[in-house]
PDB file of C-alpha atoms in Angstrom:
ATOM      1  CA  UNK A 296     -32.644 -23.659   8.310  1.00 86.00           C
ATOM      2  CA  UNK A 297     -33.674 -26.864  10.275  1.00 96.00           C
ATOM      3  CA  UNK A 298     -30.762 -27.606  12.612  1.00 97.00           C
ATOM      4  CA  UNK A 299     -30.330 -30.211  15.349  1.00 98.00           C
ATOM      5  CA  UNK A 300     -28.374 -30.300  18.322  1.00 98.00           C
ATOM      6  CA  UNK A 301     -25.102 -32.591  18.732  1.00 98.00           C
ATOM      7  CA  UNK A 302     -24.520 -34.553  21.720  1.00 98.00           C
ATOM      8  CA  UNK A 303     -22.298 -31.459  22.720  1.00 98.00           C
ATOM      9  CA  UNK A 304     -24.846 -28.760  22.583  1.00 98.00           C
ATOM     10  CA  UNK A 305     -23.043 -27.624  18.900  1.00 98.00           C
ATOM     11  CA  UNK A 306     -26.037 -26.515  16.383  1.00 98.00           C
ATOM     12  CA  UNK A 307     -25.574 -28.062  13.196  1.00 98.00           C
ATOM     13  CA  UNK A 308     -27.606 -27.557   9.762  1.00 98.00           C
ATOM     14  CA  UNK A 309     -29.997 -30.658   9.140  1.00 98.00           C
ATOM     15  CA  UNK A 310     -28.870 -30.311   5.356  1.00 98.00           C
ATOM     16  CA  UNK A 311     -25.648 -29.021   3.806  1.00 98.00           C
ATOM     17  CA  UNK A 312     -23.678 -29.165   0.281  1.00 98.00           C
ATOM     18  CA  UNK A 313     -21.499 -31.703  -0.673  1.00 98.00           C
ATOM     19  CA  UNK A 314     -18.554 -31.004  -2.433  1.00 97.00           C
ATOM     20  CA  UNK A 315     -17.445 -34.462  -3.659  1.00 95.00           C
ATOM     21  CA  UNK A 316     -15.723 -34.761  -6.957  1.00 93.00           C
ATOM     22  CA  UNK A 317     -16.205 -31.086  -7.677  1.00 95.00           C
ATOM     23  CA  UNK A 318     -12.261 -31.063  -8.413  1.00 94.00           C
ATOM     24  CA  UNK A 319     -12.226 -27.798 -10.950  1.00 97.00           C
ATOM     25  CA  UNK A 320     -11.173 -25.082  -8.669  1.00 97.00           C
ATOM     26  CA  UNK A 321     -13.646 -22.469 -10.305  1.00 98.00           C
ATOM     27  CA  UNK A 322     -16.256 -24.994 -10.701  1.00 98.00           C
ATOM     28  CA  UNK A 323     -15.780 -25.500  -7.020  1.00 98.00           C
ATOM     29  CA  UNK A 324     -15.294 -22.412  -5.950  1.00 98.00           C
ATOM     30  CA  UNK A 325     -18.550 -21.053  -7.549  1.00 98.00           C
ATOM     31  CA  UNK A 326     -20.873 -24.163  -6.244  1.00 98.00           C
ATOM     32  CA  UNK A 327     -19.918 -23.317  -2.678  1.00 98.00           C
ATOM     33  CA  UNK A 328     -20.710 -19.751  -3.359  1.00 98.00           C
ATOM     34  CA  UNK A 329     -24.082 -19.892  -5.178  1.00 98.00           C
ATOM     35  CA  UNK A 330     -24.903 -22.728  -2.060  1.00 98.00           C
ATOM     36  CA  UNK A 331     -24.193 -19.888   0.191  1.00 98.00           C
ATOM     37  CA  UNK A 332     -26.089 -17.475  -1.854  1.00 98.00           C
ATOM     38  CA  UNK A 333     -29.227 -20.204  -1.745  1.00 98.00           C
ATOM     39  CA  UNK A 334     -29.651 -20.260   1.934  1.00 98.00           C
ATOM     40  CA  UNK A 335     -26.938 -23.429   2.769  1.00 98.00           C
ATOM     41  CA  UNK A 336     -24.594 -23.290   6.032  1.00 98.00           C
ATOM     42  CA  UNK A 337     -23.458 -26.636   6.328  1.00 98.00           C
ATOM     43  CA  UNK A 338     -20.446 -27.065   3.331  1.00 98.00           C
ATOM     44  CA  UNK A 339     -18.711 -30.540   3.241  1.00 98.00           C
ATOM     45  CA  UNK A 340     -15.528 -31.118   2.072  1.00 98.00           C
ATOM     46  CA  UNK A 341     -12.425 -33.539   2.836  1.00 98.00           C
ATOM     47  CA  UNK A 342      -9.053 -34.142   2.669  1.00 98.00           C
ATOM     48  CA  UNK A 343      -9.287 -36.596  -0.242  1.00 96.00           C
ATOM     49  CA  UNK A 344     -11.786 -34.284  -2.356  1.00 96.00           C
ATOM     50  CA  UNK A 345      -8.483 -32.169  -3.000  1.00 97.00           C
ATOM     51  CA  UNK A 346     -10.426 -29.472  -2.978  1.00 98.00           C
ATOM     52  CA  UNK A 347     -10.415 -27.556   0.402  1.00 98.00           C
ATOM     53  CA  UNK A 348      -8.286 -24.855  -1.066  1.00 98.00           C
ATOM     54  CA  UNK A 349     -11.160 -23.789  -3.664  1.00 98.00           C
ATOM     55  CA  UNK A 350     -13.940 -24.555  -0.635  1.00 98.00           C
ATOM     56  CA  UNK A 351     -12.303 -21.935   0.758  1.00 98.00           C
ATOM     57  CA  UNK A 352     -12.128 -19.598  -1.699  1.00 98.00           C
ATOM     58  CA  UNK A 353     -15.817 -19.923  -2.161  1.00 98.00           C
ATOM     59  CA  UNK A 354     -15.952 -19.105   1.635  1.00 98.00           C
ATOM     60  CA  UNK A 355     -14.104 -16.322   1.454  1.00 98.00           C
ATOM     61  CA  UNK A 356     -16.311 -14.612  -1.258  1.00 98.00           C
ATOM     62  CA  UNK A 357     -19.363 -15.304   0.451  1.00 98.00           C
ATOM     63  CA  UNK A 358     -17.439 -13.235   3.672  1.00 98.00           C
ATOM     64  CA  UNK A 359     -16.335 -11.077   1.478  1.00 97.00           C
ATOM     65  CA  UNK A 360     -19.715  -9.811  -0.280  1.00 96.00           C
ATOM     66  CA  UNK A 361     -21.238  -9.845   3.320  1.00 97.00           C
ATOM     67  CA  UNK A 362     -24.003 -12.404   2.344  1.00 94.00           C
ATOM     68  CA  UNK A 363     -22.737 -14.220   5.833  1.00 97.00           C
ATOM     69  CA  UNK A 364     -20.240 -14.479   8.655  1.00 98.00           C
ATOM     70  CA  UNK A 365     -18.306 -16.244   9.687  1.00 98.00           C
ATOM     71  CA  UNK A 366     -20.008 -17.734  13.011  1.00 97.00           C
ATOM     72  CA  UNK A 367     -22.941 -18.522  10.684  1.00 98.00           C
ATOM     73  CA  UNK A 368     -21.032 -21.001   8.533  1.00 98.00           C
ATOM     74  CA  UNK A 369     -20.571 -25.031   9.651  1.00 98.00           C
ATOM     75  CA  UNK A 370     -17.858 -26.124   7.563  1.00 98.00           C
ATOM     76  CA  UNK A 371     -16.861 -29.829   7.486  1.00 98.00           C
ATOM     77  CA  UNK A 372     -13.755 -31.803   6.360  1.00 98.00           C
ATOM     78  CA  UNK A 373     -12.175 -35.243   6.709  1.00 98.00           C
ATOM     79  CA  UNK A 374      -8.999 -36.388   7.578  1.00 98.00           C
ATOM     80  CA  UNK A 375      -7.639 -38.994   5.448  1.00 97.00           C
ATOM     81  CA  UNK A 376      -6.446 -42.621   7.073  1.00 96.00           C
ATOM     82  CA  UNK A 377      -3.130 -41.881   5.319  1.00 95.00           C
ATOM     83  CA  UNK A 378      -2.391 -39.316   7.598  1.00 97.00           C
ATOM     84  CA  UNK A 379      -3.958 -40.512  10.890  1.00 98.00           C
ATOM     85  CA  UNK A 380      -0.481 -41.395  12.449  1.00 98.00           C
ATOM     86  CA  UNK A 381      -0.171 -38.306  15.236  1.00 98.00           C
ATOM     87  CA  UNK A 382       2.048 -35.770  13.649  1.00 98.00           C
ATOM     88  CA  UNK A 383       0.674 -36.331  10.277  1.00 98.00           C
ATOM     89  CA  UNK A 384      -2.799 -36.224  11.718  1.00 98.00           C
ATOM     90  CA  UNK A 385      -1.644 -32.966  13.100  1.00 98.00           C
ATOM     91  CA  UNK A 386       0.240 -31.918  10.062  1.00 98.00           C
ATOM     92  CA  UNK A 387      -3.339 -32.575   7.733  1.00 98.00           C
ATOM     93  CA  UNK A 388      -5.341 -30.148  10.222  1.00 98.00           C
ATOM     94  CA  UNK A 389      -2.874 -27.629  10.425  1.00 98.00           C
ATOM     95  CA  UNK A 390      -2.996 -27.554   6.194  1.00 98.00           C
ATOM     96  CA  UNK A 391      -6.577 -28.384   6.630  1.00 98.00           C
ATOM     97  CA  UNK A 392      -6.797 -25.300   8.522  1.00 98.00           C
ATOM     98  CA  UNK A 393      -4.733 -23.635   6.337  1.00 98.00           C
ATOM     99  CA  UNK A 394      -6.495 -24.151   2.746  1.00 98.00           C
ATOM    100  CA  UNK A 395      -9.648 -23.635   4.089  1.00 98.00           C
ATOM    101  CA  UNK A 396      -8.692 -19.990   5.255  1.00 98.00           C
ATOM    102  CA  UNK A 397     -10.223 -20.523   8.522  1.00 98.00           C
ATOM    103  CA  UNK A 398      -9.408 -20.024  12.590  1.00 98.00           C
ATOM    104  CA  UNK A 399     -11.396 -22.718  13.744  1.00 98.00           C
ATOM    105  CA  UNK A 400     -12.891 -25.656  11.673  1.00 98.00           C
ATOM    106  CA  UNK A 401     -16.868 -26.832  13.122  1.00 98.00           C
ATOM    107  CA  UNK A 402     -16.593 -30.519  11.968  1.00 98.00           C
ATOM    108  CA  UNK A 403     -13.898 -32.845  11.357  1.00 98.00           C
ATOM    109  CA  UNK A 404     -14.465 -35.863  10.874  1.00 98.00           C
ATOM    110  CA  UNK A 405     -12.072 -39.393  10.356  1.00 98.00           C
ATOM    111  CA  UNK A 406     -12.995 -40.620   7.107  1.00 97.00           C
ATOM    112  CA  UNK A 407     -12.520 -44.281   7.216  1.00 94.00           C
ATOM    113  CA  UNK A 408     -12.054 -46.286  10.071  1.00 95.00           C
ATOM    114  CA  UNK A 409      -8.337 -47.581   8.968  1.00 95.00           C
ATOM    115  CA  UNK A 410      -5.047 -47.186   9.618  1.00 95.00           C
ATOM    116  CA  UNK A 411      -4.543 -46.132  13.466  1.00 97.00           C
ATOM    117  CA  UNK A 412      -8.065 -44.532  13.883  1.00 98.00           C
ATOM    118  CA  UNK A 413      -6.615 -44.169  17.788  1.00 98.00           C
ATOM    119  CA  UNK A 414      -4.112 -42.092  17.154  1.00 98.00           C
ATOM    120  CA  UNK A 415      -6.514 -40.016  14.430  1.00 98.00           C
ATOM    121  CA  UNK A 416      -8.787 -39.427  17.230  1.00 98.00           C
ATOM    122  CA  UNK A 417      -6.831 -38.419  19.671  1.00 98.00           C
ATOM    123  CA  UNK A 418      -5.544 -35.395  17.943  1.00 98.00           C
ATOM    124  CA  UNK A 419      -8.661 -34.746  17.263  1.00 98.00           C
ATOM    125  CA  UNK A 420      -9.590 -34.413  20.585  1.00 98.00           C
ATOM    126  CA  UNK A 421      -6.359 -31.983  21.160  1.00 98.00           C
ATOM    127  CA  UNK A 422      -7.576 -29.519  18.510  1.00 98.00           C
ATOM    128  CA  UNK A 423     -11.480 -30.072  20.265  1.00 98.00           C
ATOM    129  CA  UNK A 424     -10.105 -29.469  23.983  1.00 98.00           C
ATOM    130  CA  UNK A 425      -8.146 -26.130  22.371  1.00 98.00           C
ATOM    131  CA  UNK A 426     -11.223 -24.561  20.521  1.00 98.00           C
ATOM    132  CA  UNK A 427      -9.622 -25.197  17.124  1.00 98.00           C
ATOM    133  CA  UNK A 428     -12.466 -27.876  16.401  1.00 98.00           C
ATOM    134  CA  UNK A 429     -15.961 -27.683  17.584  1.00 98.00           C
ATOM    135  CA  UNK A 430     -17.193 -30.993  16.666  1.00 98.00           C
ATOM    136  CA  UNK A 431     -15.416 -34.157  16.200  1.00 98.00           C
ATOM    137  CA  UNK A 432     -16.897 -37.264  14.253  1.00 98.00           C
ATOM    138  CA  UNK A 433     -16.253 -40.046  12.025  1.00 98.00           C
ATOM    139  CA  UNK A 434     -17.717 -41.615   8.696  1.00 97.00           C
ATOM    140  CA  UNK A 435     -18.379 -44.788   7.498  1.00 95.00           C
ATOM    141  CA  UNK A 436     -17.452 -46.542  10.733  1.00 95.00           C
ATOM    142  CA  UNK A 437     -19.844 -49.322  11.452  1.00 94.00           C
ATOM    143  CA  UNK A 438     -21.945 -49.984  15.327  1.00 95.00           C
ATOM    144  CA  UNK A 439     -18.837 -51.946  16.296  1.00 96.00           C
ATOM    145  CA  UNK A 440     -16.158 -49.541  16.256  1.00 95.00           C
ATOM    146  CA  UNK A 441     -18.170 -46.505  17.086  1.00 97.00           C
ATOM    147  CA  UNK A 442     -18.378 -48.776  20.389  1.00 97.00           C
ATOM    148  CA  UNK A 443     -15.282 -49.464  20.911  1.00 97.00           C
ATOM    149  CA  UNK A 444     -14.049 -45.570  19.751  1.00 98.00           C
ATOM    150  CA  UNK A 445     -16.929 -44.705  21.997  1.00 98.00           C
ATOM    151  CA  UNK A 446     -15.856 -46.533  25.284  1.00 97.00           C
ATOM    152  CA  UNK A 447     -11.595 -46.143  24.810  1.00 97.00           C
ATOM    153  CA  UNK A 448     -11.971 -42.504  24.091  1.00 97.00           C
ATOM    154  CA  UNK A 449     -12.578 -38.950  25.936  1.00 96.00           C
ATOM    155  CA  UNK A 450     -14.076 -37.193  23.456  1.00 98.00           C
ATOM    156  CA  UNK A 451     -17.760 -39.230  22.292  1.00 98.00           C
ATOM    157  CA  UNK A 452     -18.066 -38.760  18.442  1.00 98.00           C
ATOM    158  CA  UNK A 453     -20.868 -36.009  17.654  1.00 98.00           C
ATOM    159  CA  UNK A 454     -21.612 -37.771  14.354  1.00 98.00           C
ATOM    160  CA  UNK A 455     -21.101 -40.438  11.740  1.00 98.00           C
ATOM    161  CA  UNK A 456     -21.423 -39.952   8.088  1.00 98.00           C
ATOM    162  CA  UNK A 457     -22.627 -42.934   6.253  1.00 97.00           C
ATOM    163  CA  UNK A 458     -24.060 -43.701   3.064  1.00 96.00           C
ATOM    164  CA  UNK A 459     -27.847 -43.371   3.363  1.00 97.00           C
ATOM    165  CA  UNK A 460     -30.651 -42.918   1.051  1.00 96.00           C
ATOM    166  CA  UNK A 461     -33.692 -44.726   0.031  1.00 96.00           C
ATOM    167  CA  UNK A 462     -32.372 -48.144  -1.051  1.00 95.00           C
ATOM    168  CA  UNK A 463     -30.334 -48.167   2.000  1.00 95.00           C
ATOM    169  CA  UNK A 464     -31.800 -46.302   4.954  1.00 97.00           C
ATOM    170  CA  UNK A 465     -29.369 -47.523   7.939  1.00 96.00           C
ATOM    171  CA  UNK A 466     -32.251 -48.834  10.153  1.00 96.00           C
ATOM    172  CA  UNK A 467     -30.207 -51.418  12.145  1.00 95.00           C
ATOM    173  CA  UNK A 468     -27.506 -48.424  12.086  1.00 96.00           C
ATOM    174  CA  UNK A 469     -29.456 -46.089  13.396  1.00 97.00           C
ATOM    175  CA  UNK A 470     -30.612 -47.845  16.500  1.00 97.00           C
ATOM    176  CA  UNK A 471     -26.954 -47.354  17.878  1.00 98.00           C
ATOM    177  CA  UNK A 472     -26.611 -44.366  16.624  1.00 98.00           C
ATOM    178  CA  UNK A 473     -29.491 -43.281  18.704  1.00 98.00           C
ATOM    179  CA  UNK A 474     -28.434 -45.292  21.562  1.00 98.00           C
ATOM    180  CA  UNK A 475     -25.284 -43.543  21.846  1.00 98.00           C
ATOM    181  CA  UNK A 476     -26.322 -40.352  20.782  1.00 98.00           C
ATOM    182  CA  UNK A 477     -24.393 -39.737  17.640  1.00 98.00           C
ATOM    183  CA  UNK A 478     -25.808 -37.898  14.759  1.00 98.00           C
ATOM    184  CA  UNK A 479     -27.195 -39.346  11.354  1.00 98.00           C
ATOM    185  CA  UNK A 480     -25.430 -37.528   8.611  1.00 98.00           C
ATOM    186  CA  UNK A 481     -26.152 -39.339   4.727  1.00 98.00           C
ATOM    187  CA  UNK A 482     -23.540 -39.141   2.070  1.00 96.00           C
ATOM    188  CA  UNK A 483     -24.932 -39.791  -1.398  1.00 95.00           C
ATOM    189  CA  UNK A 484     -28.436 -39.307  -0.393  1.00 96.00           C
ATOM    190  CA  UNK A 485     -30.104 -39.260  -4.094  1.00 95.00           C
ATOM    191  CA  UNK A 486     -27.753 -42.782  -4.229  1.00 89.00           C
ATOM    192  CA  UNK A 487     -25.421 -41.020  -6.804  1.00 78.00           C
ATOM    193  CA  UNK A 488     -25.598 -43.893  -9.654  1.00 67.00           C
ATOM    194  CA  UNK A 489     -29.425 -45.060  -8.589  1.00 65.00           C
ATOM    195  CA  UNK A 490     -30.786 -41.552  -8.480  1.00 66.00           C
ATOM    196  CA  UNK A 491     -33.085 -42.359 -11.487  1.00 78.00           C
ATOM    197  CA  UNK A 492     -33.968 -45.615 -10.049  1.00 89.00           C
ATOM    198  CA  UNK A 493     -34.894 -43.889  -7.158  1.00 93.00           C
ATOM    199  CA  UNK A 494     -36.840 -41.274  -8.926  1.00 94.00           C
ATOM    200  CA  UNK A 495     -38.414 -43.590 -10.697  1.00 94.00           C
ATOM    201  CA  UNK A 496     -40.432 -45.253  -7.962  1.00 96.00           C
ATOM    202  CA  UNK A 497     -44.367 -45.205  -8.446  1.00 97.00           C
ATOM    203  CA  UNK A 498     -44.707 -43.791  -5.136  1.00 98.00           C
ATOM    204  CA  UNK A 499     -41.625 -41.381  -5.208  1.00 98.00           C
ATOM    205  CA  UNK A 500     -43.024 -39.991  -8.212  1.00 97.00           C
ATOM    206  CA  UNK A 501     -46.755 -39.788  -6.993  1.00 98.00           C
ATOM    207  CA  UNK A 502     -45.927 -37.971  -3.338  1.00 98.00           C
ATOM    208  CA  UNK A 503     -44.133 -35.386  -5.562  1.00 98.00           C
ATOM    209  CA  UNK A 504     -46.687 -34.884  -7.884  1.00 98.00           C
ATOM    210  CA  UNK A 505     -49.153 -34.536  -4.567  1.00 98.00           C
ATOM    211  CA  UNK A 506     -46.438 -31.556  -3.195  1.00 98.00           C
ATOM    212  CA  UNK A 507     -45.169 -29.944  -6.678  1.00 98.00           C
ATOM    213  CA  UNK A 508     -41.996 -30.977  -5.893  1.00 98.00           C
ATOM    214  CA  UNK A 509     -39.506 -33.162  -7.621  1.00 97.00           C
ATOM    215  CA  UNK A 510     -38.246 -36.654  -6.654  1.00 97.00           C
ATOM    216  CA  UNK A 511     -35.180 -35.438  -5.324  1.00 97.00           C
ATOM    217  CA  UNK A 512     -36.985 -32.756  -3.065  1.00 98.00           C
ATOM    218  CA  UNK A 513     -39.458 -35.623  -1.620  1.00 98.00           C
ATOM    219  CA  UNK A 514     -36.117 -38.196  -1.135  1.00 98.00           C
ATOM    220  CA  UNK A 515     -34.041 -35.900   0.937  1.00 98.00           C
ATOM    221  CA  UNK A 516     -37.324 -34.409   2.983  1.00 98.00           C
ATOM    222  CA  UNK A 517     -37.934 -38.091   3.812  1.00 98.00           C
ATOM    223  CA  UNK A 518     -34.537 -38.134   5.351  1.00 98.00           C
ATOM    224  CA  UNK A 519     -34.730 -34.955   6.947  1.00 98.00           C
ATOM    225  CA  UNK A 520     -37.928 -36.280   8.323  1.00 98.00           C
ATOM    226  CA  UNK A 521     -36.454 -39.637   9.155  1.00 98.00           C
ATOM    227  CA  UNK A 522     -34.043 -37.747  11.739  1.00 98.00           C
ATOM    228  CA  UNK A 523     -30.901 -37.961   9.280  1.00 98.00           C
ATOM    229  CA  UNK A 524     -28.856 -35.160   7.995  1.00 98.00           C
ATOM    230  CA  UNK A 525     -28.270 -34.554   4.536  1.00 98.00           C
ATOM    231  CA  UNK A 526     -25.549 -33.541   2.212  1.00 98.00           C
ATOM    232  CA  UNK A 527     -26.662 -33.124  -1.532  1.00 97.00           C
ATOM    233  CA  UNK A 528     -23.760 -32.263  -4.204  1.00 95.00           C
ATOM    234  CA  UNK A 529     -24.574 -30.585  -7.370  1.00 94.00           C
ATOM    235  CA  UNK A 530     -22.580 -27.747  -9.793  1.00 95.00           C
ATOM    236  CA  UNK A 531     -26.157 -26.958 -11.014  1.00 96.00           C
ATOM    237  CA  UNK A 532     -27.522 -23.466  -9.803  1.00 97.00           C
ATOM    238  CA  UNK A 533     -31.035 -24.877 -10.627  1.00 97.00           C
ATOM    239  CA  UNK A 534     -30.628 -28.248  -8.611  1.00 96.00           C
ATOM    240  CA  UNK A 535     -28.417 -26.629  -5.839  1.00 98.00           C
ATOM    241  CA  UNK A 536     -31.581 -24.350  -5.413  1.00 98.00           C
ATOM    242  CA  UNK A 537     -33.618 -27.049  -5.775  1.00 98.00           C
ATOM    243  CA  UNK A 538     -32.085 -29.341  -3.074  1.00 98.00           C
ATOM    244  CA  UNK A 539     -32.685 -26.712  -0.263  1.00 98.00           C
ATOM    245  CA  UNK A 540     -36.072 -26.243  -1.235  1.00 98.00           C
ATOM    246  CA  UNK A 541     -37.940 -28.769   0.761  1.00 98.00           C
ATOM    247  CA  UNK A 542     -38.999 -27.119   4.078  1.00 97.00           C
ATOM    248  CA  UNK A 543     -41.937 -25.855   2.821  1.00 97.00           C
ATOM    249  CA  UNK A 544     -44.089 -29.381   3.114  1.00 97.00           C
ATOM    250  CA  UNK A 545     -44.160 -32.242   5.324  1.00 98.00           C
ATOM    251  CA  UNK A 546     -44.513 -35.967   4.104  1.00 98.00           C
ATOM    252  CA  UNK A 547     -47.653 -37.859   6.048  1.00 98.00           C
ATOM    253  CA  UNK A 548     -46.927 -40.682   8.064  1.00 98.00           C
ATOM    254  CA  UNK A 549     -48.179 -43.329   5.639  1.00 98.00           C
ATOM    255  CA  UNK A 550     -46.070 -41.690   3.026  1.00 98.00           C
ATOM    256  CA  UNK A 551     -42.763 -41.764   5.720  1.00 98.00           C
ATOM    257  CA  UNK A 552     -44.125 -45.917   5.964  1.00 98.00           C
ATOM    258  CA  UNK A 553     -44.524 -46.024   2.252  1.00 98.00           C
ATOM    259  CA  UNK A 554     -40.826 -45.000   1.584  1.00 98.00           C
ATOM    260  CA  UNK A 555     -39.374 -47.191   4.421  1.00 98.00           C
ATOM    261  CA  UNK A 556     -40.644 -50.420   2.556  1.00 97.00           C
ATOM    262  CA  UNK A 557     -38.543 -49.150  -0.092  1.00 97.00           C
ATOM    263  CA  UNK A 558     -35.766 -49.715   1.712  1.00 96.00           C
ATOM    264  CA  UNK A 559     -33.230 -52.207   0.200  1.00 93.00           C
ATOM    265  CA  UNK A 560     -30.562 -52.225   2.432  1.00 91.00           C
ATOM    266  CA  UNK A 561     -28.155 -52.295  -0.106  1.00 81.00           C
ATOM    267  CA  UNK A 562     -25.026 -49.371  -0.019  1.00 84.00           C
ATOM    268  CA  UNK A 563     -23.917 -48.368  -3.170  1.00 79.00           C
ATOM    269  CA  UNK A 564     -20.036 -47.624  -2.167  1.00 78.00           C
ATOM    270  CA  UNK A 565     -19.874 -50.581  -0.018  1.00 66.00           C
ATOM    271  CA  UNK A 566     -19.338 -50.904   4.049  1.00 72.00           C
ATOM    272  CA  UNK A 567     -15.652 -50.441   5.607  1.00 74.00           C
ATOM    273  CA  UNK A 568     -15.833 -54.746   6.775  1.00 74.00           C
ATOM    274  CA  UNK A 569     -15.958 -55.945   3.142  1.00 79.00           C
ATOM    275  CA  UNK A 570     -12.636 -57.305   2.221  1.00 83.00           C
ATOM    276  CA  UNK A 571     -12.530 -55.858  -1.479  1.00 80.00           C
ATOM    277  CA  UNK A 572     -13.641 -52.819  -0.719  1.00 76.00           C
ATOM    278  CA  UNK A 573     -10.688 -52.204   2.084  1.00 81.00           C
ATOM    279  CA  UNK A 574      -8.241 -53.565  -0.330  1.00 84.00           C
ATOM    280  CA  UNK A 575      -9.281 -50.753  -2.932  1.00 77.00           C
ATOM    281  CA  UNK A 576      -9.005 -48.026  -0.636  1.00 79.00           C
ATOM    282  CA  UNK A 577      -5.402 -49.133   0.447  1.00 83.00           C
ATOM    283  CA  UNK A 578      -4.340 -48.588  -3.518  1.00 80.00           C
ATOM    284  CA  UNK A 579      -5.917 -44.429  -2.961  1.00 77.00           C
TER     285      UNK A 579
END
């Protein structure tokens, strides 16, 4: 598996499996474990999912039949701004911690940048500086306030989680991001609702018919090429396999340009500094 280093020398898997809205228990707990069984070693989860308890039962049975262990896992969750006040923030890691039947946890991240992100962060940084955590991030946080976070803080986030895909590949992003050395990990990266617009795309389609490989494989390989960590969700043993398949080819540079003029700029789920957007997430 393709990895890349954080700014604090932590390996992490370039791609992983997403667990959002995978709420069924045995639904859930079966995706994580066929991922496992497929090669992945990055699983995603969060607080809000409500489902860390069945992430970690998958976990557990892929320990359990030997297929991994432990140290070979990166498993990441979310804390929810609902809890980022400090002994709530410490109360969701310690159940965090708890559900996901682990010692340690390798990536937490804050999962919107509301509510008293300070506070979040610094408990974060407690559970870091004790060996508890051994990454700390954020997601959906925009150049702005991973500044500020940045420059108030001890602990530098290792990485921020944004929506990213074709129609919205984070290029201004990303030039921060780089600047202040903070990992490029894309949510939604088939676009969820646009995936068959995306797959659609004369050129998508004709770079995959070039490789053999499907639109989805050539979308998250130009991601993975692009520097930008991706988390594909499925419940499908076919497409789960499918999604890790792509480090057997190499797009050529015209084809990288080709798929950057695609870009629309345009996020699906919407940025954290558009006023609707933050008034539906304060009715979750």
């Amino acid at each position: 598996m393709l990895t890349k280093k954080l700014n604090n020398g932590v390996e992490m898997p370039m791609l992983g499996f997403g667990t959002y809205q995978v709420t069924d228990p045995e639904e859930c707990k079966n995706s994580v474990l066929t991922a496992i069984r497929a090669g992945y070693r990055l699983i995603d989860t969060a607080v809000a999912y409500g489902n860390e308890d069945a992430v970690g039962a998958g976990i557990k049975a892929a320990l359990d039949e030997g297929i991994v262990k432990r140290e070979d896992l990166f498993i990441t969750t979310k804390m929810w701004f609902r809890a980022y006040e400090t002994e709530d923030c410490r109360n969701a890691m310690e159940e965090s911690l708890r559900k996901l039947g682990l010692d340690y946890i390798d990536m937490v991240l804050l999962h919107w940048p509301f509510g008293n992100v300070y506070a979040a962060w610094r408990v974060l940084e407690e559970y870091y500086e004790a060996g508890k955590i051994r990454a700390i991030g954020v997601s959906n946080m925009e150049a702005d306030r991973l500044i500020d976070l940045i420059t108030f803080n001890k602990v530098k986030p290792a990485l921020n989680q944004i929506e990213t895909h074709l129609y919205c590949q984070r290029l201004a992003e990303k030039v921060w991001l780089q600047k202040y050395d903070v990992a490029h990990q894309a949510y939604a990266p088939l676009g969820q609702g646009r995936a068959n617009e995306m797959f659609s795309e004369a050129a998508v389609k004709e770079i995959a018919a070039k490789y053999g490989k499907t639109p989805a494989q050539v979308l998250l390989r130009f991601l993975i090429q692009s520097d930008v960590a991706v988390i594909p969700k499925s419940v499908h043993e076919e497409r789960i396999k499918e999604n890790i398949d792509i480090f057997d080819f190499e797009l050529a540079a015209d084809e990288m340009d080709t798929l950057k003029k695609l870009d629309k700029a345009s996020p699906m789920i919407g940025r954290p500094e558009e006023p609707d957007k933050v008034e539906f997430a304060m009715t979750w």
